[in-house]
Each structure stands twice: as structure tokens, then as C-alpha cells.
């Protein structure tokens, strides 16, 4: 329960925690933020790290002059693209071994199906998943397992990463310091989180309806 409480406090009070981070580490904050978004994107074991809300909050501080918006955008785009690619190659490396027949729970037919899915819908999936928490963490990994052609993955990954980072950082830069946003920052961050996970909820309800009686 203590971990959940701390996690919620961190998510909902990003403005306070970022302020402390910038005050303590100065320009080192860029590296810390880059590490966070790299792990959130590139490691399947850390999908719980903040993404959308962190970018928006960072953009808000850039709007105050505490961070350089261009440096922030460039550094985080680079970190996210790097995370995407690391995740892809981990999936590419582990995929053939996991589906070699040594593990009864991993079947070659599932790998073939994943491969066909990404060949048909991969581009759209890579871009849209970038805006859905947790899903964006697993998509590059699954793309690697399904052996989606790397040049195709890379093109959509770069486009999706640039769009995602730019949209949220500059959204925070231009709108994060409006009085109504500053006075209700926790609610705004909470709203971003809710809107971010909404596609997953809708998709789960749709799948349940289709698979129901």
C-alpha cells in the first residue's frame, strides 16, 4: 500500500517533484528525464513509469524557463527512439529462442500470427501505441518477436516518437502555465492519465462484448 501511495503521489504531483529535481540537479535533469522515458519505452519490466504526464509537466517547466524546450525535446526524442529500438532488438533476439520449441507455452503458430499482424498493421500499430501507456512499452518488443521488417519499424518508430514527445512537451510549454491549469495541476495530470488509458478500456470493453454471449 505504501508503494501505491508513493506512486500516486509522484504521478499526481509531478510539478512538485520536478521542481525539486531541477533545483537539485540543474542541467542533469535532462539526463534523468531521458533515463525515465528510455526505461518506460525500452524495458518491458518498467511500463508503470510516467510517460504522457511527465512530458507535459516537463514542458510546463520549460515554459517557465527552468528547462530549455528545444534541448528537452531533442534529448527526450532521442531517448524514446533509443528505447523503442532496444526493445525491438530484445524481442528480435529472444523471439527465435522463446519459440524454438523448448518452451511448451510458446508456439511457432503464435509467432507466425504476430509476424503477419505486424506486416499488415504494423505501421499503424507502432504509431498509435505510442499514445497508450503500457501498450507502447510492449509494442516494440512484440514487433521484434514478430520479426517486423526493421526499416519499416524504424520509420514508424521515429515518426511516432517525434510526434508523441513534441505534442506533450509543447502542449505543456504553451498551456501548462495557464492560471486554470496551474491552479488545478493535479487534476490536469490525472485527466491526462485517464485519457491516456481510455483507449485500453474501450478496447477491452469492445473485445468483451464481441466475445460475450
Short mmCIF file of C-alpha atoms in Angstrom, two decimals:
data_model
loop_
_atom_site.label_atom_id
_atom_site.label_comp_id
_atom_site.label_asym_id
_atom_site.label_seq_id
_atom_site.Cartn_x
_atom_site.Cartn_y
_atom_site.Cartn_z
CA UNK A 1 0.00 0.00 0.00
CA UNK A 2 2.89 2.36 0.77
CA UNK A 3 4.34 1.79 -2.73
CA UNK A 4 0.96 2.56 -4.33
CA UNK A 5 0.60 5.70 -2.23
CA UNK A 6 4.06 6.91 -3.21
CA UNK A 7 3.43 6.10 -6.87
CA UNK A 8 0.17 8.05 -6.88
CA UNK A 9 1.83 10.96 -5.11
CA UNK A 10 4.59 11.01 -7.73
CA UNK A 11 2.17 10.84 -10.65
CA UNK A 12 -0.26 13.44 -9.34
CA UNK A 13 2.35 15.88 -8.05
CA UNK A 14 4.84 15.80 -10.90
CA UNK A 15 5.08 19.58 -10.74
CA UNK A 16 6.40 19.47 -7.18
CA UNK A 17 8.75 16.55 -7.77
CA UNK A 18 10.11 18.03 -11.00
CA UNK A 19 10.70 21.33 -9.23
CA UNK A 20 12.75 19.54 -6.59
CA UNK A 21 14.60 17.59 -9.29
CA UNK A 22 15.51 20.71 -11.26
CA UNK A 23 16.53 22.55 -8.12
CA UNK A 24 18.84 19.75 -7.05
CA UNK A 25 20.36 18.58 -10.36
CA UNK A 26 20.02 21.55 -12.72
CA UNK A 27 21.00 20.56 -16.26
CA UNK A 28 21.41 16.98 -15.05
CA UNK A 29 17.60 16.87 -15.07
CA UNK A 30 17.71 16.29 -18.83
CA UNK A 31 19.61 13.04 -18.29
CA UNK A 32 17.28 11.91 -15.52
CA UNK A 33 14.18 12.55 -17.63
CA UNK A 34 15.81 10.85 -20.60
CA UNK A 35 16.54 7.78 -18.46
CA UNK A 36 12.94 7.63 -17.26
CA UNK A 37 11.37 7.79 -20.73
CA UNK A 38 14.01 5.40 -22.09
CA UNK A 39 13.11 2.79 -19.47
CA UNK A 40 9.35 3.39 -19.87
CA UNK A 41 9.72 2.81 -23.60
CA UNK A 42 12.56 0.34 -23.84
CA UNK A 43 12.17 -2.12 -20.96
CA UNK A 44 9.11 -4.37 -20.71
CA UNK A 45 9.59 -4.57 -16.93
CA UNK A 46 9.00 -0.82 -16.37
CA UNK A 47 5.72 0.07 -18.12
CA UNK A 48 4.49 1.76 -14.92
CA UNK A 49 6.84 4.74 -15.25
CA UNK A 50 5.21 8.07 -16.19
CA UNK A 51 5.11 9.00 -19.86
CA UNK A 52 2.48 11.44 -21.14
CA UNK A 53 2.13 13.26 -17.83
CA UNK A 54 5.91 13.51 -17.36
CA UNK A 55 6.38 15.07 -20.80
CA UNK A 56 3.58 17.56 -20.19
CA UNK A 57 4.96 18.52 -16.77
CA UNK A 58 8.48 18.90 -18.20
CA UNK A 59 7.07 21.14 -20.93
CA UNK A 60 5.39 23.23 -18.25
CA UNK A 61 8.73 23.89 -16.55
CA UNK A 62 10.27 24.67 -19.93
CA UNK A 63 7.56 27.31 -20.29
CA UNK A 64 8.74 28.83 -17.01
CA UNK A 65 12.31 28.97 -18.27
CA UNK A 66 13.59 26.26 -15.92
CA UNK A 67 14.42 23.98 -18.87
CA UNK A 68 15.31 24.72 -22.48
CA UNK A 69 12.36 23.45 -24.57
CA UNK A 70 14.48 22.68 -27.64
CA UNK A 71 17.13 20.79 -25.68
CA UNK A 72 14.40 19.00 -23.73
CA UNK A 73 12.57 17.97 -26.89
CA UNK A 74 15.73 16.81 -28.66
CA UNK A 75 17.06 14.83 -25.70
CA UNK A 76 13.77 13.07 -24.98
CA UNK A 77 13.05 12.26 -28.63
CA UNK A 78 16.49 10.66 -28.82
CA UNK A 79 15.88 8.70 -25.59
CA UNK A 80 12.47 7.46 -26.72
CA UNK A 81 13.71 6.36 -30.15
CA UNK A 82 16.63 4.59 -28.48
CA UNK A 83 14.25 2.85 -26.06
CA UNK A 84 11.98 1.74 -28.89
CA UNK A 85 14.90 0.24 -30.76
CA UNK A 86 16.42 -1.51 -27.76
CA UNK A 87 13.01 -3.04 -27.03
CA UNK A 88 12.63 -4.16 -30.66
CA UNK A 89 16.02 -5.89 -30.73
CA UNK A 90 15.44 -7.56 -27.36
CA UNK A 91 12.25 -9.03 -28.85
CA UNK A 92 14.07 -9.91 -32.07
CA UNK A 93 16.84 -11.65 -30.10
CA UNK A 94 14.59 -13.51 -27.66
CA UNK A 95 11.84 -14.39 -30.14
CA UNK A 96 13.56 -17.26 -32.02
CA UNK A 97 14.80 -18.75 -28.74
CA UNK A 98 11.46 -18.47 -26.99
CA UNK A 99 9.69 -20.11 -29.93
CA UNK A 100 12.34 -22.73 -30.69
CA UNK A 101 10.16 -25.50 -29.26
CA UNK A 102 11.99 -25.70 -25.95
CA UNK A 103 9.17 -23.89 -24.15
CA UNK A 104 5.77 -25.51 -24.42
CA UNK A 105 3.88 -22.26 -23.79
CA UNK A 106 5.41 -20.53 -26.83
CA UNK A 107 4.12 -21.89 -30.14
CA UNK A 108 5.50 -21.15 -33.58
CA UNK A 109 1.98 -20.53 -34.88
CA UNK A 110 1.66 -17.61 -32.43
CA UNK A 111 4.92 -16.14 -33.71
CA UNK A 112 3.77 -16.54 -37.31
CA UNK A 113 0.46 -14.86 -36.49
CA UNK A 114 2.26 -11.96 -34.79
CA UNK A 115 4.54 -11.60 -37.78
CA UNK A 116 1.59 -11.45 -40.22
CA UNK A 117 -0.22 -8.94 -38.00
CA UNK A 118 2.69 -6.53 -37.92
CA UNK A 119 3.33 -6.92 -41.64
CA UNK A 120 -0.27 -5.92 -42.28
CA UNK A 121 -0.96 -3.40 -39.49
CA UNK A 122 2.48 -2.77 -38.01
CA UNK A 123 2.96 0.82 -39.06
CA UNK A 124 -0.35 1.99 -37.67
CA UNK A 125 0.16 -0.05 -34.52
CA UNK A 126 3.61 1.40 -33.79
CA UNK A 127 2.38 4.99 -34.13
CA UNK A 128 -0.93 4.66 -32.27
CA UNK A 129 0.55 2.57 -29.44
CA UNK A 130 2.90 5.46 -28.69
CA UNK A 131 -0.07 7.30 -27.14
CA UNK A 132 -1.28 4.41 -24.96
CA UNK A 133 0.53 3.68 -21.66
CA UNK A 134 1.79 0.11 -21.14
CA UNK A 135 0.85 -0.76 -24.74
CA UNK A 136 3.66 1.48 -26.03
CA UNK A 137 6.10 -0.43 -23.83
CA UNK A 138 5.20 -3.84 -25.23
CA UNK A 139 4.58 -2.98 -28.88
CA UNK A 140 8.24 -2.66 -29.97
CA UNK A 141 9.02 -5.90 -28.11
CA UNK A 142 6.21 -7.75 -29.87
CA UNK A 143 7.23 -6.19 -33.20
CA UNK A 144 10.70 -7.63 -32.69
CA UNK A 145 9.35 -11.05 -31.76
CA UNK A 146 7.13 -10.98 -34.86
CA UNK A 147 10.19 -10.08 -36.95
CA UNK A 148 8.61 -6.95 -38.38
CA UNK A 149 11.00 -5.64 -41.05
CA UNK A 150 13.41 -3.34 -39.22
CA UNK A 151 13.50 -0.47 -41.76
CA UNK A 152 9.70 -0.35 -41.64
CA UNK A 153 9.65 -0.47 -37.85
CA UNK A 154 12.32 2.23 -37.62
CA UNK A 155 10.47 4.62 -39.93
CA UNK A 156 7.19 4.37 -38.00
CA UNK A 157 9.01 4.38 -34.66
CA UNK A 158 10.82 7.64 -35.45
CA UNK A 159 7.62 9.27 -36.69
CA UNK A 160 5.59 8.13 -33.67
CA UNK A 161 8.27 9.13 -31.15
CA UNK A 162 8.76 12.59 -32.61
CA UNK A 163 5.01 13.22 -32.70
CA UNK A 164 4.43 11.96 -29.15
CA UNK A 165 7.27 13.84 -27.45
CA UNK A 166 6.69 17.07 -29.38
CA UNK A 167 2.93 17.09 -28.76
CA UNK A 168 3.14 16.66 -24.98
CA UNK A 169 6.20 18.79 -24.29
CA UNK A 170 4.98 21.74 -26.33
CA UNK A 171 1.45 21.23 -25.05
CA UNK A 172 2.85 21.73 -21.55
CA UNK A 173 5.00 24.62 -22.74
CA UNK A 174 2.07 26.59 -24.17
CA UNK A 175 -0.77 25.54 -21.87
CA UNK A 176 0.80 24.21 -18.66
CA UNK A 177 1.25 27.64 -17.14
CA UNK A 178 -2.20 28.99 -17.81
CA UNK A 179 -3.72 30.03 -14.44
CA UNK A 180 -6.55 27.50 -14.67
CA UNK A 181 -4.03 24.71 -15.35
CA UNK A 182 -1.55 25.80 -12.68
CA UNK A 183 -4.29 26.02 -10.05
CA UNK A 184 -5.58 22.54 -10.93
CA UNK A 185 -2.35 20.87 -12.00
CA UNK A 186 -3.01 17.60 -10.16
CA UNK A 187 -6.42 17.35 -11.83
CA UNK A 188 -4.91 18.07 -15.25
CA UNK A 189 -2.25 15.40 -14.80
CA UNK A 190 -4.90 12.98 -13.56
CA UNK A 191 -7.00 13.84 -16.62
CA UNK A 192 -4.08 13.14 -18.95
CA UNK A 193 -3.58 9.75 -17.31
CA UNK A 194 -7.29 8.90 -17.61
CA UNK A 195 -7.45 9.98 -21.25
CA UNK A 196 -4.28 8.01 -21.97
CA UNK A 197 -5.65 4.74 -20.62
CA UNK A 198 -9.15 5.28 -22.04
CA UNK A 199 -8.36 3.56 -25.39
CA UNK A 200 -7.35 0.41 -23.49
CA UNK A 201 -10.60 0.45 -21.51
CA UNK A 202 -12.70 0.96 -24.65
CA UNK A 203 -10.86 -1.80 -26.49
CA UNK A 204 -11.23 -4.21 -23.55
CA UNK A 205 -14.98 -3.50 -23.35
CA UNK A 206 -15.33 -3.97 -27.10
CA UNK A 207 -13.45 -7.26 -27.01
CA UNK A 208 -15.55 -8.46 -24.09
CA UNK A 209 -18.74 -7.54 -25.94
CA UNK A 210 -17.62 -9.37 -29.08
CA UNK A 211 -16.50 -12.41 -27.11
CA UNK A 212 -19.54 -12.39 -24.80
CA UNK A 213 -22.72 -14.41 -25.13
#
